[in-house]
mmCIF file with all atom_site columns, C-alpha atoms in Angstrom:
data_model
loop_
_atom_site.group_PDB
_atom_site.id
_atom_site.type_symbol
_atom_site.label_atom_id
_atom_site.label_alt_id
_atom_site.label_comp_id
_atom_site.label_asym_id
_atom_site.label_entity_id
_atom_site.label_seq_id
_atom_site.pdbx_PDB_ins_code
_atom_site.Cartn_x
_atom_site.Cartn_y
_atom_site.Cartn_z
_atom_site.occupancy
_atom_site.B_iso_or_equiv
_atom_site.pdbx_formal_charge
_atom_site.auth_seq_id
_atom_site.auth_comp_id
_atom_site.auth_asym_id
_atom_site.auth_atom_id
_atom_site.pdbx_PDB_model_num
ATOM 1  C CA . MET I 1 1  ? 122.106 73.779  95.555  1.00 56.00 ? 11 MET I CA 1
ATOM 2  C CA . SER I 1 2  ? 120.734 70.805  95.844  1.00 62.00 ? 12 SER I CA 1
ATOM 3  C CA . VAL I 1 3  ? 119.502 68.552  97.883  1.00 59.00 ? 13 VAL I CA 1
ATOM 4  C CA . SER I 1 4  ? 121.309 64.441  97.686  1.00 73.00 ? 14 SER I CA 1
ATOM 5  C CA . ARG I 1 5  ? 119.376 62.870  100.850 1.00 74.00 ? 15 ARG I CA 1
ATOM 6  C CA . PRO I 1 6  ? 115.521 63.004  101.294 1.00 69.00 ? 16 PRO I CA 1
ATOM 7  C CA . LEU I 1 7  ? 114.437 65.463  103.556 1.00 62.00 ? 17 LEU I CA 1
ATOM 8  C CA . PRO I 1 8  ? 113.212 64.580  107.022 1.00 63.00 ? 18 PRO I CA 1
ATOM 9  C CA . VAL I 1 9  ? 109.035 63.613  107.341 1.00 58.00 ? 19 VAL I CA 1
ATOM 10 C CA . PRO I 1 10 ? 107.566 65.413  110.161 1.00 58.00 ? 20 PRO I CA 1
ATOM 11 C CA . ALA I 1 11 ? 106.540 63.219  112.766 1.00 57.00 ? 21 ALA I CA 1
ATOM 12 C CA . GLU I 1 12 ? 102.536 63.270  113.515 1.00 58.00 ? 22 GLU I CA 1
ATOM 13 C CA . VAL I 1 13 ? 101.417 64.781  116.259 1.00 54.00 ? 23 VAL I CA 1
ATOM 14 C CA . ILE I 1 14 ? 99.303  62.364  118.981 1.00 59.00 ? 24 ILE I CA 1
ATOM 15 C CA . GLY I 1 15 ? 95.892  63.079  119.134 1.00 62.00 ? 25 GLY I CA 1
ATOM 16 C CA . HIS I 1 16 ? 95.250  65.050  115.770 1.00 65.00 ? 26 HIS I CA 1
ATOM 17 C CA . SER I 1 17 ? 93.994  63.707  112.956 1.00 70.00 ? 27 SER I CA 1
ATOM 18 C CA . ALA I 1 18 ? 94.123  65.516  109.169 1.00 69.00 ? 28 ALA I CA 1
ATOM 19 C CA . PRO I 1 19 ? 91.936  68.239  107.857 1.00 66.00 ? 29 PRO I CA 1
ATOM 20 C CA . THR I 1 20 ? 88.736  66.942  106.070 1.00 71.00 ? 30 THR I CA 1
ATOM 21 C CA . ALA I 1 21 ? 87.840  68.878  102.498 1.00 68.00 ? 31 ALA I CA 1
ATOM 22 C CA . THR I 1 22 ? 85.148  71.265  103.630 1.00 62.00 ? 32 THR I CA 1
ATOM 23 C CA . PRO I 1 23 ? 81.780  70.079  101.821 1.00 62.00 ? 33 PRO I CA 1
ATOM 24 C CA . GLU I 1 24 ? 80.491  71.405  98.464  1.00 61.00 ? 34 GLU I CA 1
ATOM 25 C CA . CYS I 1 25 ? 77.746  73.027  100.310 1.00 60.00 ? 35 CYS I CA 1
ATOM 26 C CA . GLU I 1 26 ? 79.646  75.150  102.846 1.00 56.00 ? 36 GLU I CA 1
ATOM 27 C CA . SER I 1 27 ? 82.629  75.824  100.209 1.00 55.00 ? 37 SER I CA 1
ATOM 28 C CA . SER I 1 28 ? 81.536  79.543  99.560  1.00 59.00 ? 38 SER I CA 1
ATOM 29 C CA . THR I 1 29 ? 80.348  82.368  101.707 1.00 62.00 ? 39 THR I CA 1
ATOM 30 C CA . THR I 1 30 ? 77.762  83.220  98.980  1.00 61.00 ? 40 THR I CA 1
ATOM 31 C CA . HIS I 1 31 ? 76.142  80.060  99.142  1.00 59.00 ? 41 HIS I CA 1
ATOM 32 C CA . GLY I 1 32 ? 72.391  80.421  98.526  1.00 64.00 ? 42 GLY I CA 1
ATOM 33 C CA . ILE I 1 33 ? 72.628  84.437  98.600  1.00 67.00 ? 43 ILE I CA 1
ATOM 34 C CA . SER I 1 34 ? 72.635  85.423  95.067  1.00 68.00 ? 44 SER I CA 1
ATOM 35 C CA . THR I 1 35 ? 68.903  85.320  93.584  1.00 73.00 ? 45 THR I CA 1
ATOM 36 C CA . PRO I 1 36 ? 67.711  84.788  89.717  1.00 76.00 ? 46 PRO I CA 1
ATOM 37 C CA . GLU I 1 37 ? 67.969  88.301  87.642  1.00 76.00 ? 47 GLU I CA 1
ATOM 38 C CA . ALA I 1 38 ? 64.316  88.991  86.518  1.00 79.00 ? 48 ALA I CA 1
ATOM 39 C CA . VAL I 1 39 ? 63.452  88.204  82.698  1.00 80.00 ? 49 VAL I CA 1
ATOM 40 C CA . GLU I 1 40 ? 61.700  92.036  82.116  1.00 78.00 ? 50 GLU I CA 1
ATOM 41 C CA . LEU I 1 41 ? 65.595  93.043  83.097  1.00 75.00 ? 51 LEU I CA 1
ATOM 42 C CA . HIS I 1 42 ? 67.093  91.292  80.136  1.00 75.00 ? 52 HIS I CA 1
ATOM 43 C CA . SER I 1 43 ? 66.090  94.465  77.680  1.00 75.00 ? 53 SER I CA 1
ATOM 44 C CA . ALA I 1 44 ? 65.687  96.984  79.696  1.00 74.00 ? 54 ALA I CA 1
ATOM 45 C CA . TRP I 1 45 ? 68.104  99.133  78.284  1.00 76.00 ? 55 TRP I CA 1
ATOM 46 C CA . PRO I 1 46 ? 69.231  99.436  74.180  1.00 80.00 ? 56 PRO I CA 1
ATOM 47 C CA . GLY I 1 47 ? 72.976  97.881  74.305  1.00 81.00 ? 57 GLY I CA 1
ATOM 48 C CA . TRP I 1 48 ? 73.854  101.593 72.821  1.00 86.00 ? 58 TRP I CA 1
ATOM 49 C CA . ALA I 1 49 ? 72.413  104.020 75.280  1.00 87.00 ? 59 ALA I CA 1
ATOM 50 C CA . PRO I 1 50 ? 74.486  103.144 78.069  1.00 88.00 ? 60 PRO I CA 1
ATOM 51 C CA . LEU I 1 51 ? 77.295  103.654 75.587  1.00 93.00 ? 61 LEU I CA 1
ATOM 52 C CA . LEU I 1 52 ? 75.829  106.906 74.784  1.00 94.00 ? 62 LEU I CA 1
ATOM 53 C CA . VAL I 1 53 ? 75.727  108.305 78.266  1.00 94.00 ? 63 VAL I CA 1
ATOM 54 C CA . ILE I 1 54 ? 79.480  107.603 78.542  1.00 95.00 ? 64 ILE I CA 1
ATOM 55 C CA . THR I 1 55 ? 80.493  109.237 75.320  1.00 97.00 ? 65 THR I CA 1
ATOM 56 C CA . LEU I 1 56 ? 78.750  112.604 76.513  1.00 97.00 ? 66 LEU I CA 1
ATOM 57 C CA . MET I 1 57 ? 80.482  112.526 80.357  1.00 98.00 ? 67 MET I CA 1
ATOM 58 C CA . VAL I 1 58 ? 83.608  111.665 78.237  1.00 98.00 ? 68 VAL I CA 1
ATOM 59 C CA . VAL I 1 59 ? 83.373  114.545 75.527  1.00 98.00 ? 69 VAL I CA 1
ATOM 60 C CA . SER I 1 60 ? 82.494  116.765 77.718  1.00 97.00 ? 70 SER I CA 1
ATOM 61 C CA . ALA I 1 61 ? 85.341  115.914 80.556  1.00 97.00 ? 71 ALA I CA 1
ATOM 62 C CA . VAL I 1 62 ? 87.652  116.401 77.024  1.00 97.00 ? 72 VAL I CA 1
ATOM 63 C CA . GLY I 1 63 ? 86.531  119.467 76.077  1.00 96.00 ? 73 GLY I CA 1
ATOM 64 C CA . PHE I 1 64 ? 86.147  121.134 79.313  1.00 96.00 ? 74 PHE I CA 1
ATOM 65 C CA . ALA I 1 65 ? 90.031  119.619 79.981  1.00 95.00 ? 75 ALA I CA 1
ATOM 66 C CA . VAL I 1 66 ? 90.966  121.078 76.595  1.00 95.00 ? 76 VAL I CA 1
ATOM 67 C CA . GLY I 1 67 ? 89.666  124.557 77.434  1.00 95.00 ? 77 GLY I CA 1
ATOM 68 C CA . ARG I 1 68 ? 90.759  125.266 80.823  1.00 94.00 ? 78 ARG I CA 1
ATOM 69 C CA . ILE I 1 69 ? 94.578  124.373 78.699  1.00 92.00 ? 79 ILE I CA 1
ATOM 70 C CA . PHE I 1 70 ? 93.895  127.008 75.940  1.00 91.00 ? 80 PHE I CA 1
ATOM 71 C CA . GLY I 1 71 ? 92.082  129.512 77.671  1.00 85.00 ? 81 GLY I CA 1
ATOM 72 C CA . TRP I 1 72 ? 92.988  132.214 79.323  1.00 69.00 ? 82 TRP I CA 1
#
């Protein structure tokens, strides 16, 4: 469906102005809350340590599930 005539423009409400843009410093509710990460934490854990823990948990869970299925 197409409109062959222009759409009506809403009349301005007398006594009201258009809203202004939010200032940059107030645009986020978390502005100024975050703190920088300490340099010591960049190498606190080697990259393989969390993966080893996750792998161990997954293997244990899968082993338990398979054991429950095939166990009597």
